[in-house]
Every structure is written in C-alpha cells, then in structure tokens.
Coordinates of C-alpha atoms (C1' of nucleotides) in Angstrom, one line a residue:
Chain R
M51 CA 26.6 18.3 14.4
K52 CA 25.3 19.6 17.7
G53 CA 28.1 18.7 20.0
V54 CA 26.9 15.1 20.3
D55 CA 28.5 12.4 18.4
Q56 CA 25.9 10.1 16.9
E57 CA 28.3 7.2 16.5
E58 CA 29.5 7.5 20.1
V59 CA 26.0 7.6 21.5
S60 CA 24.9 4.7 19.3
R61 CA 27.7 2.5 20.3
R62 CA 27.4 3.3 24.0
R63 CA 23.6 3.0 24.2
G64 CA 23.1 0.1 21.8
I65 CA 21.4 1.9 18.9
Y66 CA 23.9 0.4 16.4
F67 CA 27.4 -0.9 16.5
Q68 CA 29.9 -2.7 14.4
G69 CA 29.1 -6.3 13.7
F70 CA 31.2 -9.1 15.2
G71 CA 33.0 -6.7 17.5
I72 CA 34.5 -9.4 19.7
Y73 CA 36.4 -10.8 16.7
G74 CA 37.7 -7.5 15.6
G75 CA 34.7 -6.5 13.5
L76 CA 33.9 -6.9 9.8
S77 CA 34.0 -4.0 7.5
G78 CA 30.6 -2.7 6.3
L79 CA 28.5 -4.8 8.6
Y80 CA 26.6 -3.2 11.5
D81 CA 24.1 -4.5 14.0
Y82 CA 21.2 -2.7 15.5
G83 CA 20.9 -3.1 19.2
P84 CA 18.0 -3.0 21.7
Y85 CA 17.0 0.6 21.0
G86 CA 18.1 0.7 17.3
A87 CA 16.2 -2.4 16.3
R88 CA 13.0 -1.0 17.8
I89 CA 13.4 2.4 16.2
K90 CA 14.2 0.7 12.9
D91 CA 11.1 -1.5 13.2
K92 CA 8.9 1.4 13.9
V93 CA 10.3 3.4 10.9
I94 CA 9.5 0.4 8.7
R95 CA 6.0 0.2 10.1
I96 CA 5.3 3.8 9.4
W97 CA 6.6 3.5 5.9
K98 CA 4.5 0.4 5.2
E99 CA 1.4 2.1 6.7
I100 CA 1.8 5.1 4.4
M101 CA 2.5 3.0 1.3
L102 CA -0.2 0.4 1.9
S103 CA -2.9 2.9 2.6
E104 CA -2.7 4.0 -1.0
G105 CA -5.0 1.1 -1.8
N106 CA -3.2 -0.1 -5.0
I107 CA 0.1 -1.0 -3.4
A108 CA 0.8 -4.5 -2.2
E109 CA 3.6 -6.0 -0.3
F110 CA 6.1 -8.5 -1.6
D111 CA 8.6 -10.4 0.4
G112 CA 11.2 -12.1 -1.7
T113 CA 14.4 -14.1 -1.2
T114 CA 17.8 -12.5 -1.0
I115 CA 19.5 -15.4 -2.9
T116 CA 18.8 -14.7 -6.5
H117 CA 18.5 -16.7 -9.7
T118 CA 21.5 -16.0 -11.8
Q119 CA 19.4 -15.6 -14.9
V120 CA 17.6 -12.7 -13.2
L121 CA 20.9 -10.9 -12.7
K122 CA 22.0 -11.6 -16.2
A123 CA 18.9 -10.1 -17.5
S124 CA 19.1 -7.1 -15.3
G125 CA 22.6 -6.4 -16.4
H126 CA 24.2 -6.9 -12.9
Y127 CA 25.9 -10.1 -13.8
D128 CA 27.9 -8.5 -16.6
R129 CA 28.2 -4.9 -15.5
F130 CA 28.4 -5.0 -11.8
F131 CA 32.2 -4.9 -11.8
D132 CA 34.7 -2.3 -11.3
Y133 CA 37.8 -2.5 -13.5
S134 CA 40.3 -0.3 -11.8
I135 CA 43.9 0.6 -12.6
E136 CA 46.3 2.6 -10.6
C137 CA 49.3 4.7 -11.3
T138 CA 52.4 3.0 -9.9
K139 CA 53.9 6.3 -9.1
C140 CA 51.3 8.7 -7.6
H141 CA 48.7 6.0 -6.8
T142 CA 45.9 7.9 -8.5
K143 CA 43.1 5.4 -9.3
Y144 CA 41.2 5.2 -12.6
R145 CA 38.6 3.1 -14.1
A146 CA 40.3 1.2 -16.9
D147 CA 37.3 1.3 -19.2
D148 CA 37.0 5.0 -18.7
L149 CA 40.6 5.7 -19.7
I150 CA 40.2 3.7 -22.9
E151 CA 36.9 5.3 -23.8
K152 CA 38.5 8.7 -23.4
M153 CA 40.8 7.7 -26.2
G154 CA 37.8 7.3 -28.4
V155 CA 37.8 3.5 -28.2
A156 CA 34.8 1.5 -27.1
A157 CA 35.9 -0.6 -24.2
T158 CA 35.2 -4.3 -23.8
L159 CA 34.7 -5.3 -20.2
D160 CA 37.3 -8.0 -20.0
K161 CA 40.4 -7.8 -17.8
K162 CA 42.9 -9.0 -20.3
W163 CA 41.4 -7.0 -23.1
L164 CA 41.6 -3.8 -21.0
Q165 CA 45.1 -4.5 -19.9
D166 CA 46.3 -5.1 -23.5
K167 CA 44.5 -2.1 -24.8
I168 CA 46.1 0.2 -22.2
L169 CA 49.5 -1.0 -23.3
E170 CA 48.6 -0.8 -26.9
L171 CA 47.3 2.8 -26.6
E172 CA 50.2 3.7 -24.4
I173 CA 47.9 5.3 -21.8
R174 CA 49.7 6.9 -18.9
C175 CA 48.7 8.5 -15.7
E176 CA 46.8 11.7 -16.4
K177 CA 48.4 13.5 -13.4
C178 CA 52.0 12.5 -13.4
Q179 CA 52.5 10.6 -16.6
G180 CA 53.6 7.6 -14.6
D181 CA 53.2 4.0 -15.6
L182 CA 49.8 2.3 -14.9
G183 CA 49.8 -0.9 -13.0
E184 CA 47.6 -4.0 -13.4
V185 CA 43.9 -3.9 -14.1
K186 CA 42.1 -5.1 -11.0
I187 CA 38.6 -6.4 -10.8
Q188 CA 36.4 -5.6 -7.9
K189 CA 33.3 -7.7 -7.9
L190 CA 30.4 -5.9 -6.4
M191 CA 28.0 -8.8 -5.9
F192 CA 28.4 -11.4 -3.2
P193 CA 28.4 -15.0 -4.4
V194 CA 26.9 -17.9 -2.5
E195 CA 27.8 -21.5 -3.0
Q196 CA 24.9 -23.7 -3.8
G197 CA 26.4 -27.1 -4.2
E198 CA 29.5 -28.9 -5.4
N199 CA 29.0 -28.9 -9.1
L200 CA 26.8 -25.9 -9.5
E201 CA 27.7 -22.3 -10.3
P202 CA 27.5 -20.0 -7.4
L203 CA 24.4 -17.9 -7.0
F204 CA 24.4 -14.3 -5.9
L205 CA 22.9 -12.3 -3.1
R206 CA 20.6 -9.6 -4.4
P207 CA 22.3 -6.2 -5.0
E208 CA 18.8 -4.6 -4.8
T209 CA 15.3 -5.9 -3.9
A210 CA 13.8 -4.6 -7.2
Q211 CA 14.5 -7.6 -9.4
G212 CA 12.5 -9.9 -7.2
M213 CA 9.5 -7.7 -7.7
F214 CA 10.0 -7.4 -11.5
V215 CA 10.1 -11.1 -12.1
N216 CA 6.9 -11.5 -10.1
F217 CA 5.1 -8.7 -12.0
K218 CA 2.5 -11.1 -13.4
E219 CA 1.4 -12.4 -10.0
Y220 CA 0.7 -8.9 -8.9
Y221 CA -0.9 -7.9 -12.2
R222 CA -3.4 -10.7 -11.6
F223 CA -3.7 -9.7 -7.9
F224 CA -4.8 -6.2 -9.0
R225 CA -7.1 -7.8 -11.6
E226 CA -5.1 -6.5 -14.5
K227 CA -5.4 -2.9 -13.8
L228 CA -2.6 -0.3 -13.9
P229 CA -1.2 1.6 -12.2
F230 CA -0.3 -0.4 -9.1
A231 CA 2.9 -0.9 -7.1
M232 CA 4.7 -3.5 -5.1
I233 CA 6.8 -2.7 -2.0
T234 CA 9.5 -4.7 -0.3
V235 CA 11.4 -4.2 2.9
G236 CA 14.5 -6.2 3.0
R237 CA 18.2 -6.5 2.8
G238 CA 20.5 -6.0 -0.1
Y239 CA 24.2 -6.8 -0.5
R240 CA 26.9 -4.9 -2.3
N241 CA 30.5 -5.6 -2.0
E242 CA 31.4 -1.9 -1.6
I243 CA 35.0 -1.1 -2.0
S244 CA 35.3 1.0 1.1
P245 CA 32.3 1.0 3.4
R246 CA 32.6 3.9 5.8
R247 CA 30.8 6.1 8.2
A248 CA 29.0 3.4 10.2
I249 CA 25.6 2.7 8.8
F250 CA 26.0 5.2 6.0
R251 CA 27.7 2.8 3.5
L252 CA 27.3 -0.9 4.3
R253 CA 27.9 -4.2 2.5
E254 CA 24.7 -5.6 3.9
F255 CA 22.0 -3.0 4.1
N256 CA 18.3 -2.5 4.6
M257 CA 16.1 -1.0 2.0
M258 CA 12.5 -0.2 1.4
E259 CA 11.7 -0.3 -2.3
C260 CA 8.6 0.4 -4.3
E261 CA 8.1 -0.6 -7.9
S262 CA 5.2 1.1 -9.6
Y263 CA 3.9 0.1 -13.0
F264 CA 2.2 2.3 -15.6
D265 CA 0.8 2.2 -19.0
P266 CA 3.3 4.4 -20.9
K267 CA 0.3 6.1 -22.6
N268 CA -1.1 7.1 -19.3
E269 CA 1.8 7.6 -16.8
K270 CA -0.3 8.9 -14.0
W271 CA -0.8 7.8 -10.4
V272 CA -4.4 7.6 -9.2
R273 CA -4.1 10.7 -7.1
E274 CA -2.7 14.2 -7.5
P275 CA 0.8 15.0 -6.1
D276 CA 0.9 16.7 -2.7
N277 CA 0.4 20.4 -2.7
E278 CA 1.2 21.2 0.9
I279 CA 4.8 20.3 1.8
K280 CA 7.4 22.6 0.2
V281 CA 10.9 21.3 -0.4
T282 CA 13.9 22.4 -2.3
F283 CA 14.4 21.0 -5.8
L284 CA 17.8 21.2 -7.4
T285 CA 17.6 20.6 -11.1
N286 CA 20.4 19.2 -13.3
E287 CA 20.7 22.6 -14.8
G288 CA 21.6 24.0 -11.4
K289 CA 18.3 25.7 -10.7
E290 CA 17.1 25.7 -7.1
I291 CA 13.4 26.1 -6.5
K292 CA 11.3 25.7 -3.4
A293 CA 8.0 24.1 -4.3
T294 CA 5.4 21.5 -3.4
S295 CA 5.5 18.2 -5.3
K296 CA 2.5 19.4 -7.3
E297 CA 4.1 22.7 -8.2
A298 CA 7.3 20.9 -9.2
Y299 CA 5.3 18.7 -11.5
D300 CA 3.0 21.5 -12.9
K301 CA 6.1 23.6 -13.7
G302 CA 7.7 20.8 -15.5
I303 CA 10.6 20.5 -13.0
V304 CA 9.7 17.0 -12.3
K305 CA 8.6 15.4 -15.6
S306 CA 6.9 12.3 -14.2
Q307 CA 3.6 12.8 -12.4
P308 CA 3.9 9.5 -10.4
M309 CA 7.4 10.5 -9.3
A310 CA 6.1 13.8 -8.1
Y311 CA 3.3 11.9 -6.3
F312 CA 5.8 9.6 -4.5
F313 CA 7.8 12.7 -3.5
G314 CA 4.8 13.8 -1.6
L315 CA 4.4 10.4 0.1
A316 CA 8.0 10.3 1.0
L317 CA 7.9 13.8 2.5
R318 CA 5.0 12.8 4.6
F319 CA 7.0 9.8 5.7
Y320 CA 10.2 11.7 6.5
S321 CA 8.3 14.2 8.5
K322 CA 6.5 11.5 10.4
V323 CA 9.8 9.8 11.4
G324 CA 11.3 13.0 12.5
I325 CA 13.5 14.0 9.6
D326 CA 13.8 17.8 9.4
L327 CA 12.3 18.8 6.1
E328 CA 14.4 22.0 6.1
K329 CA 17.3 19.7 5.7
I330 CA 15.8 17.7 2.7
R331 CA 16.3 18.5 -0.9
Y332 CA 15.6 16.7 -4.2
R333 CA 18.5 16.7 -6.4
Q334 CA 18.2 15.7 -10.1
H335 CA 20.9 13.5 -11.5
K336 CA 22.9 14.9 -14.4
K337 CA 22.8 12.8 -17.6
E338 CA 26.2 11.3 -17.0
E339 CA 25.3 10.4 -13.4
R340 CA 22.1 8.6 -14.3
A341 CA 21.9 4.8 -14.5
H342 CA 21.9 3.5 -18.1
Y343 CA 18.3 2.6 -17.9
S344 CA 16.9 5.7 -16.4
S345 CA 15.4 8.7 -18.1
E346 CA 14.8 10.7 -15.0
T347 CA 16.4 10.3 -11.6
W348 CA 16.0 12.4 -8.4
D349 CA 17.7 11.7 -5.2
A350 CA 16.2 12.8 -2.0
E351 CA 19.1 14.0 0.1
A352 CA 19.4 14.9 3.8
L353 CA 21.8 17.3 5.2
T354 CA 23.8 15.7 8.0
D355 CA 27.1 16.1 9.8
I356 CA 28.8 14.4 6.8
G357 CA 27.1 16.6 4.2
W358 CA 24.2 15.9 1.9
I359 CA 23.6 12.2 1.8
E360 CA 21.3 10.3 -0.5
I361 CA 18.5 8.7 1.5
T362 CA 16.1 7.8 -1.3
G363 CA 16.7 7.3 -5.0
N364 CA 13.8 7.9 -7.4
S365 CA 14.3 6.4 -10.8
H366 CA 12.2 6.3 -13.9
R367 CA 13.3 2.9 -15.1
G368 CA 11.2 2.9 -18.2
T369 CA 10.5 -0.5 -19.7
F370 CA 14.1 -1.6 -19.2
D371 CA 13.7 -4.3 -16.5
L372 CA 10.5 -5.9 -17.8
T373 CA 11.7 -5.9 -21.4
N374 CA 14.9 -7.6 -20.3
H375 CA 13.0 -10.3 -18.3
I376 CA 10.6 -10.9 -21.2
R377 CA 13.6 -11.4 -23.5
S378 CA 15.6 -13.5 -21.1
S379 CA 12.8 -15.7 -19.8
G380 CA 10.6 -15.8 -22.9
K381 CA 7.7 -15.3 -20.6
D382 CA 4.8 -12.9 -20.9
L383 CA 5.3 -9.9 -18.6
Y384 CA 3.1 -7.7 -20.6
A385 CA 0.1 -5.7 -19.5
Q386 CA -2.9 -5.0 -21.7
R387 CA -4.9 -1.9 -22.3
I388 CA -8.5 -1.7 -23.5
I389 CA -8.8 0.1 -26.8
P390 CA -11.9 1.1 -28.8
K391 CA -13.4 -1.9 -30.4
R392 CA -12.5 -2.3 -34.1
E393 CA -12.8 -5.0 -36.6
E394 CA -9.8 -6.1 -38.4
F395 CA -9.2 -8.5 -41.2
Q396 CA -6.3 -10.8 -40.6
K397 CA -4.7 -13.0 -43.2
V398 CA -4.8 -16.5 -41.9
K399 CA -2.8 -19.3 -43.4
E400 CA -4.1 -22.8 -43.3
I401 CA -2.9 -26.2 -44.5
D402 CA -5.1 -27.5 -47.3
Y403 CA -5.4 -31.0 -45.9
K404 CA -7.7 -32.2 -48.8
K405 CA -5.2 -31.2 -51.4
V406 CA -2.3 -32.9 -49.6
K407 CA -4.3 -36.1 -49.2
S408 CA -5.5 -36.2 -52.8
E409 CA -2.0 -35.6 -54.2
Y410 CA 0.1 -37.7 -51.8
P411 CA -2.2 -40.1 -50.1
D412 CA 0.6 -42.3 -48.9
I413 CA 2.9 -39.7 -47.4
S414 CA 0.4 -37.0 -46.4
S415 CA 1.1 -37.3 -42.7
K416 CA 4.8 -36.6 -43.3
I417 CA 4.1 -33.6 -45.4
I418 CA 1.7 -32.2 -42.9
A419 CA 4.2 -32.7 -40.1
A420 CA 6.8 -30.8 -42.2
M421 CA 4.4 -27.9 -42.8
K422 CA 3.6 -27.7 -39.1
E423 CA 7.3 -27.3 -38.5
G424 CA 7.2 -24.3 -40.8
K425 CA 9.3 -25.8 -43.6
T426 CA 8.9 -24.6 -47.1
E427 CA 10.1 -27.7 -48.9
V428 CA 10.6 -31.3 -48.0
T429 CA 12.3 -34.3 -49.6
I430 CA 10.5 -37.6 -49.1
D431 CA 11.5 -40.8 -51.0
D432 CA 13.8 -38.7 -53.2
K433 CA 10.9 -36.6 -54.2
N434 CA 11.3 -32.9 -53.6
I435 CA 8.0 -31.3 -52.7
Q436 CA 7.4 -27.6 -52.5
L437 CA 5.0 -27.0 -49.7
D438 CA 3.7 -23.5 -50.5
R439 CA 1.1 -24.8 -52.8
F440 CA -0.7 -26.7 -50.0
T441 CA -1.3 -23.5 -48.1
I442 CA -4.5 -21.7 -48.4
E443 CA -4.7 -18.1 -47.4
R444 CA -7.9 -16.5 -46.3
E445 CA -9.0 -13.4 -44.6
E446 CA -10.6 -13.6 -41.2
K447 CA -12.6 -10.9 -39.4
V448 CA -11.4 -10.4 -35.8
V449 CA -12.6 -8.0 -33.2
V450 CA -9.7 -6.2 -31.5
D451 CA -10.4 -4.5 -28.2
R452 CA -7.1 -4.7 -26.3
E453 CA -3.4 -4.5 -27.0
S454 CA -0.3 -5.6 -25.1
F455 CA 2.4 -3.3 -23.9
V456 CA 5.4 -3.4 -21.5
P457 CA 4.6 -1.3 -18.5
V458 CA 7.0 1.4 -17.5
V459 CA 8.4 1.4 -14.0
I460 CA 8.9 4.2 -11.5
E461 CA 10.9 3.3 -8.5
P462 CA 11.4 5.1 -5.2
A463 CA 14.0 3.2 -3.3
F464 CA 14.5 4.2 0.3
G465 CA 17.8 3.5 2.0
L466 CA 16.6 2.5 5.5
D467 CA 20.0 2.7 7.2
R468 CA 20.7 6.1 5.8
I469 CA 17.3 7.2 6.8
L470 CA 18.1 6.1 10.3
Y471 CA 21.4 7.9 10.1
A472 CA 19.5 11.1 9.1
I473 CA 16.9 10.7 11.9
L474 CA 19.6 10.4 14.5
D475 CA 21.5 13.3 13.0
H476 CA 18.5 15.5 12.9
N477 CA 17.2 14.6 16.4
L478 CA 20.2 14.1 18.6
S479 CA 20.6 17.4 20.4
S480 CA 22.2 18.6 23.6
R481 CA 20.3 20.6 26.3
E482 CA 21.1 24.2 26.3
D483 CA 21.6 24.3 30.1
S484 CA 23.3 21.1 30.9
G485 CA 24.7 20.0 27.6
Y486 CA 23.3 16.5 28.1
A487 CA 22.2 14.7 25.0
Y488 CA 18.5 14.0 24.2
L489 CA 17.1 12.4 21.1
K490 CA 14.0 14.3 20.1
I491 CA 12.5 11.7 17.8
P492 CA 8.7 11.5 17.5
Y493 CA 6.7 9.3 19.8
S494 CA 5.7 7.2 16.9
I495 CA 9.3 5.9 16.5
S496 CA 10.4 6.1 20.1
P497 CA 11.9 2.7 21.0
Y498 CA 9.6 2.3 24.0
D499 CA 6.3 3.9 25.0
A500 CA 7.5 4.8 28.4
V501 CA 9.7 4.0 31.4
V502 CA 8.4 3.3 34.8
L503 CA 10.5 4.9 37.6
P504 CA 10.0 4.6 41.3
L505 CA 11.3 7.9 42.8
M506 CA 13.0 5.8 45.5
N507 CA 13.2 2.1 46.3
K508 CA 11.4 2.2 49.5
D509 CA 8.2 3.0 51.4
G510 CA 6.1 1.1 48.9
M511 CA 7.1 3.1 45.9
D512 CA 8.9 0.1 44.4
E513 CA 5.9 -2.2 44.8
S514 CA 3.5 0.4 43.4
A515 CA 5.9 1.0 40.4
G516 CA 6.2 -2.7 39.8
K517 CA 2.5 -3.1 39.7
I518 CA 2.1 -0.2 37.2
F519 CA 4.8 -1.7 35.1
E520 CA 3.2 -5.1 35.0
D521 CA -0.2 -3.7 34.2
L522 CA 1.2 -1.6 31.3
L523 CA 2.9 -4.7 29.9
K524 CA -0.4 -6.6 30.1
S525 CA -2.0 -3.7 28.3
K526 CA 0.5 -4.3 25.4
F527 CA 2.5 -1.2 26.0
S528 CA 6.2 -1.4 25.5
V529 CA 7.7 -0.2 28.7
L530 CA 10.9 -0.4 30.7
Y531 CA 11.4 -0.4 34.4
D532 CA 14.4 1.3 36.1
D533 CA 15.1 1.8 39.8
S534 CA 18.8 2.4 39.8
G535 CA 20.4 5.7 40.3
S536 CA 19.0 9.1 41.1
I537 CA 15.9 10.2 39.4
G538 CA 17.6 12.8 37.3
K539 CA 20.2 10.3 36.1
R540 CA 17.4 8.0 35.0
Y541 CA 15.6 10.7 33.1
S542 CA 18.7 11.5 31.2
R543 CA 19.3 7.8 30.4
Y544 CA 16.1 7.7 28.5
D545 CA 16.3 11.1 27.0
E546 CA 19.4 9.9 25.2
V547 CA 17.6 7.1 23.4
G548 CA 14.5 9.1 22.6
I549 CA 11.9 7.7 25.0
V550 CA 9.3 10.4 25.4
Y551 CA 7.6 9.6 28.6
C552 CA 8.9 8.8 32.1
I553 CA 6.2 7.7 34.6
T554 CA 7.4 8.5 38.1
I555 CA 5.9 6.9 41.2
D556 CA 6.3 9.0 44.3
Y557 CA 4.9 9.4 47.8
D558 CA 1.7 11.0 46.4
T559 CA 1.2 7.9 44.3
I560 CA 0.8 5.8 47.4
K561 CA -1.5 8.4 49.0
N562 CA -3.6 9.6 46.0
G563 CA -3.1 6.9 43.3
D564 CA -1.6 9.3 40.7
V565 CA 1.7 9.5 39.0
T566 CA 3.7 12.1 37.2
I567 CA 4.4 11.8 33.5
R568 CA 7.4 13.7 32.4
H569 CA 8.0 14.8 28.8
R570 CA 11.4 14.3 27.3
D571 CA 11.6 17.6 25.4
T572 CA 10.1 20.1 27.8
K573 CA 11.0 18.2 31.0
E574 CA 7.6 19.3 32.1
Q575 CA 5.5 17.0 34.3
I576 CA 1.8 16.5 34.7
R577 CA 0.0 14.4 37.3
I578 CA -2.5 11.8 36.2
K579 CA -4.4 9.0 37.8
I580 CA -2.8 5.5 37.5
E581 CA -5.8 4.2 35.6
D582 CA -5.5 7.0 33.0
I583 CA -1.9 6.1 32.0
P584 CA -2.9 3.6 29.2
R585 CA -5.3 6.2 27.8
Y586 CA -2.7 8.9 27.9
L587 CA 0.0 6.8 26.2
G588 CA -2.5 5.2 23.9
S589 CA -3.7 8.6 22.6
D590 CA -0.2 9.2 21.1
P591 CA -0.1 12.6 22.7
W592 CA 2.8 13.8 20.8
N593 CA 2.0 17.2 19.5
G594 CA 5.3 18.4 18.2
K595 CA 5.7 19.5 14.6
A596 CA 7.0 16.1 13.7
N597 CA 3.5 14.7 13.7
Chain Q
rG114 C1' 41.3 -1.2 -3.1
rC115 C1' 45.7 2.4 -2.7
rG116 C1' 48.2 6.3 0.3
rA117 C1' 48.6 8.6 5.2
rG118 C1' 47.2 8.1 10.2
rU119 C1' 45.0 5.5 14.4
rG120 C1' 43.6 1.1 17.5
rU121 C1' 44.1 1.0 25.9
rA122 C1' 37.6 -1.1 30.4
rG123 C1' 30.8 0.3 28.0
rU124 C1' 32.4 5.5 26.4
rG125 C1' 36.4 9.3 26.3
rU126 C1' 41.4 9.3 27.4
rA127 C1' 46.8 8.9 30.1
rG128 C1' 51.0 5.8 29.9
rC129 C1' 55.2 5.1 24.7
rG130 C1' 60.6 -0.8 27.0
rG131 C1' 59.9 -2.5 33.8
rU132 C1' 54.3 -5.5 34.1
rA133 C1' 48.2 -0.4 33.1
rG134 C1' 46.1 5.1 35.6
rC135 C1' 42.1 8.9 35.3
rA136 C1' 37.1 10.6 34.1
rC137 C1' 32.3 9.5 32.9
rA138 C1' 29.1 5.2 32.5
rA139 C1' 27.6 0.5 35.0
rA140 C1' 26.7 -2.8 39.6
rA141 C1' 26.0 -3.3 45.3
rG142 C1' 25.0 -0.5 49.8
rC143 C1' 24.0 4.1 52.5
rU144 C1' 21.7 8.7 51.6
rU145 C1' 18.1 11.6 48.9
rC146 C1' 10.3 12.9 47.7
rC147 C1' 11.9 15.0 40.9
rC148 C1' 16.2 16.3 36.5
rA149 C1' 23.6 12.8 35.4
rA150 C1' 24.1 15.3 43.8
rG151 C1' 27.2 13.0 47.8
rC152 C1' 29.8 8.9 50.5
rU153 C1' 31.6 3.6 50.6
rU154 C1' 32.5 -0.7 47.8
rU155 C1' 32.9 -3.4 43.2
rU156 C1' 33.1 -5.0 38.1
rA157 C1' 35.8 -3.8 33.8
rA158 C1' 40.7 -2.7 28.9
rC159 C1' 46.2 -2.8 26.2
rC160 C1' 42.4 -5.3 18.3
rC161 C1' 44.5 -10.4 16.7
rG162 C1' 48.9 -13.3 15.5
rG163 C1' 54.1 -13.7 15.2
rG164 C1' 59.1 -11.5 16.1
rU165 C1' 63.1 -8.7 18.9
rU166 C1' 64.2 -8.4 24.3
rC167 C1' 65.7 -10.8 30.8
rG168 C1' 61.0 -8.1 30.1
rA169 C1' 56.4 -5.4 24.9
rA170 C1' 50.4 -1.8 25.5
rU171 C1' 55.0 0.6 24.1
rC172 C1' 59.9 -1.4 19.1
rC173 C1' 59.5 -4.6 14.3
rC174 C1' 56.5 -7.8 10.8
rG175 C1' 51.7 -9.7 9.1
rG176 C1' 46.5 -9.6 9.6
rC177 C1' 41.9 -7.2 11.1
rA178 C1' 39.2 -2.7 12.1
rC179 C1' 38.5 2.6 12.1
rU180 C1' 39.4 7.8 10.3
rC181 C1' 40.9 11.1 6.3
rG182 C1' 42.3 11.6 1.1
rC183 C1' 42.0 9.2 -3.9
rA184 C1' 38.8 6.0 -6.3
rC185 C1' 34.0 3.7 -6.0
rC186 C1' 28.6 4.3 -5.0
rA187 C1' 26.0 0.5 -11.4

RNA sequence: GCGAGUGUAGUGUAGCGGUAGCACAAAAGCUUCCCAAGCUUUUAACCCGGGUUCGAAUCCCGGCACUCGCACCA
C-alpha cells in the first residue's frame, strides 16, 4: 500500500471492475476495461514472446468445455469436491473427510457415507464439543448442459488437461524429440467457495500455463538455469536463501533442473512487466500442502497489500497425468528413447496351420479362429480339443534400438489475474509532492504508446495536434487524443493509468514544427521534431530498471 | 458456505421516518503558452424485490453484492 487504493483506481479508471454491475454484480467475475484489457493483452504478449523464443515451446489453444472422460482421468471428476460440515453451536467449519481420517479411518468420498460415519464415530466439534450439522457438498467445477438426454459437461478447472491429451500431436510436431513444452493462455473456471479481493480470487480466471515433457532418465532443459537474477527461496524446511536459479539448483535447493530453468524465465518475465523482484520469493510447498501427484512444488509469491500471494505455481507432476490418460483412453501417449542397439531373442508363438489342417481338415477354420481369440480349449461337435498342441514356439532375433516410456511433466502455471494484481500493487504510487497517483508500469505494458495533447484549443494548436494524432494512428501507434481540461489535469489523467508519454502541442509547434514529450515518471520534457515522434516512440525508449 | 458488518451520482462520503447534500471526477463555455488553477453552467445516486407507514435511502423480511473472520484454494 502506498496510499493509493488499487481497487478504487481500477474501478474509477476502467482497469478492472466487477462483472454485470448494473444487475448487482456476480461474485467472482470481473471484467477488464479499456486500460486493463490493453495491459493484460500486453502482459500476455510478453509472456508468449519469452516462452516461444525458447525454440522448443509451441502454442496450444484448446477449448474450455472439456470431455468428461478427461476430468475422470485427471481425478477432477471424483476429487474436485469439498465435503464440509459445520458445528451447529460455534459454526467452526471442517472437512468431513478430514475429521474421519483423524480418527484413523479411511474416508470414502460419499455424502451419505461421511454423514453416517460421523454419527457412528460420535465425532464432535473439536473446539466446543458441539453437535456437527449436515455434510454439505461444494462442487468446484462448473457444469454445462449439452443436450436433453446427455450428461452435463464441465468447464475446465485448469488448461493443463487439454495439453496433456494432445501430447502426441506435439510430440510429432517436435519430431519425437524431448524435451519440449506446450503453452496455453486461456480461461479456467473454479466454483470457489468465497471469491474475494477483486481479481485475486475469481470463479472465471485467466491463466498462462506451460507443460514441459521430459525423459525421466534425462530430466534436463536444453539450456542452463539463469545465473543472474537473485531471488529469495524459502524451503519447506524453513530455510531462506537468496540465490540465482542456477545456484538454487546447484545447491540442491531446487531438485529439478527444468524447474530451476523456468524460474529464470519467469523472473525475466516478471521483471519485464514491472513486478518488483525484491517483492518476489519462491516458497516450497510442504509435503501435506502438495497436490497428490506432485513430487516438488514451488510457488512464486509476490508481496502485495494483502500479503504474499501466489502468482505462479510450479509443479513437478511426474508421469501422473499422461499415465492416467493412457489408462483411461487406451491410447499411446508414450515417448521413445533411443538406446544402444542390441540383439534380442524373443519367443514367438505361432499357430501350426499344417498340423491343424491335417488333424481336423473339416473344422480347421473354427479351431484357428478360436486360437486367434486366445482360447486354450474349444468344444466343436461335442469334441473337446486342447489347443496348446497346435502352437509352435520358436525364437526370433530382433534388433532393439528404442524403448517406450511415459514422459514426466513439469508445469509452471501463471495466474494472469494475480500477476496483474501484483503489477498494479507494485507500480501504483503517489507523487511525493502532490500525492497524486501514477502507475509506473514499463512502457512495454503501458496501455497506450502516448497521448496527444494540444496545450490549448485554439490558435491552430488543435488542428496541429489533430494531424499529429492521425499520423501516429496511421503509423500503427496506439495513441489517445485529449483536449479537455488544463494541461496539468490531463497529464495526471494519464499518469494514473500508466501511459508513459504525453505529446504536447504548443505555440512553438506551430512556429518550429516540434513538440514536447513528457515522461510520466520524471515529469521531464524534451523537445523533438514532429517527424521524429514515431522514431522516438518506436525505439521503446524506456530506460528504467524494469527493462 | 457460515458468522459479523456494510451497500447513497464515475469515485469518496453526509443524511438515519418528511421526499437526497457535499467534495473530487466528468461535460459545455470563458480564461489560461506546461503539471488536477479560477469563474459560469450542466449531467449524474439511495443495490434489487416485498412489507410496515399518510409518507421509507432511513424500520422489518427476502435476495444480490462487498469487507473482515472461519473454512476453502485440489
């Protein structure tokens, strides 16, 4: 907090605001307005630019409505529930399954079962010994109707699954070479029990996820982790260390090399979008906090006015997802590795057609059919025939030079809305002298390149400004035009939404053909020729630390 | 989802049974050659629904939303 309320500014200036406001709003749904939508778009672009410039990362754009079988395989369908129970006296809330498991009984995730078990075990409120009420189910996925006689489908609770099920497409795209990764930017949906703090916890949210695939025998990214940016690592043993990603990996703090590599990428990204790296830390999940499938999890957290908030989750998902989809779909989602050539003798079983025909010339086709079905005996015309003796076994020499395996997955999942929350929190400041707010985000995510401002609306300044504005639009710059209010008021207007440059047209413009360009942060102005404006803006002249 | 509290122009607030005021913002005009100046004018609100009452923003009930706490965040 710097004396400026992010939510107030956002509402007032159209960065973000509650969805469906004229109808009283809907909990957990927020819209991005004229400035917010542009900032968001630029943040996405920077992220993609960084990820895609790795060379072995490709983009995926999947649907949000998801095949139910996918969610059954991933575990969401059966586990994405919250069975809660509340004390009727003091209203403390518990998870019903937790209470039962604390009694040393394995819980079955079924409402009636849980309810009965709680009565049977005579479980009472831990705090006040009061009676517990009814078990309530909170479903955390959003169903979507798909037709009269069909089961509802669900909106995806994460973008990851869409990528996993398309693993093979991308495996082919990368010509069957690991490691590679897929990225998706898109929306996810979770029926959060109590969404709060504006865009911090939403029911429909934006994420940018990356699924990277590795041979478990060679879990390394193609490049070394970053060794420049230092950040705080907080281990699950409570150790706090400031280190670069490479150091953290070398010292064994971060076990997974790719994970350490992605930390470096993420830090470059955070820094580029104006997140203060002094307010970033990596916190390792404790065992009990970790998702069931993960062997190593680190959250990147940002310090904001509401404390440390998770902005990116990094999970080592192992082979969990692909194994489940292989099992569930019966399809091949394996990768292959080249191994040293070796010759092997495999036992091959074959049907001895000659023998069958010579012994049972009339019913040979029936016998062969039964053998092909894998039967060991068959009864034809009341005759019981053992089939083993028609099998011949022989050894065959085969050359083996590859083997199949299930790739392991390492997933950095960026919460876009929370990243935007952190960006606003870290950059919304107030001027020391006047107290007015200004948003010191980098030029690269500034909602517009510049604003064109005639100093006054007369003596040809307005015409001149109008022409400069039109020319900039034609040159593909995103610019605004504003001629209302005093010049100081207008500067402040755009300071507040993070626009870096104000181009002011004054009397000298008419005389000399030059304009002043004012910088948001320093309030300093320089004079340049009108024809130099595109070059000046195009050179991305931001020189602050955030670049 | 529970408990407590809150909901008034775009934003921040006053009014708390007699028919909505202020500040900032916004718009028009005048003025002003550079950091929310001044003057004039204007636009604009009682979260939604029901009840009590001659009369409700105000009291009551229900809903919705927000804040905090608990829980949740796989």
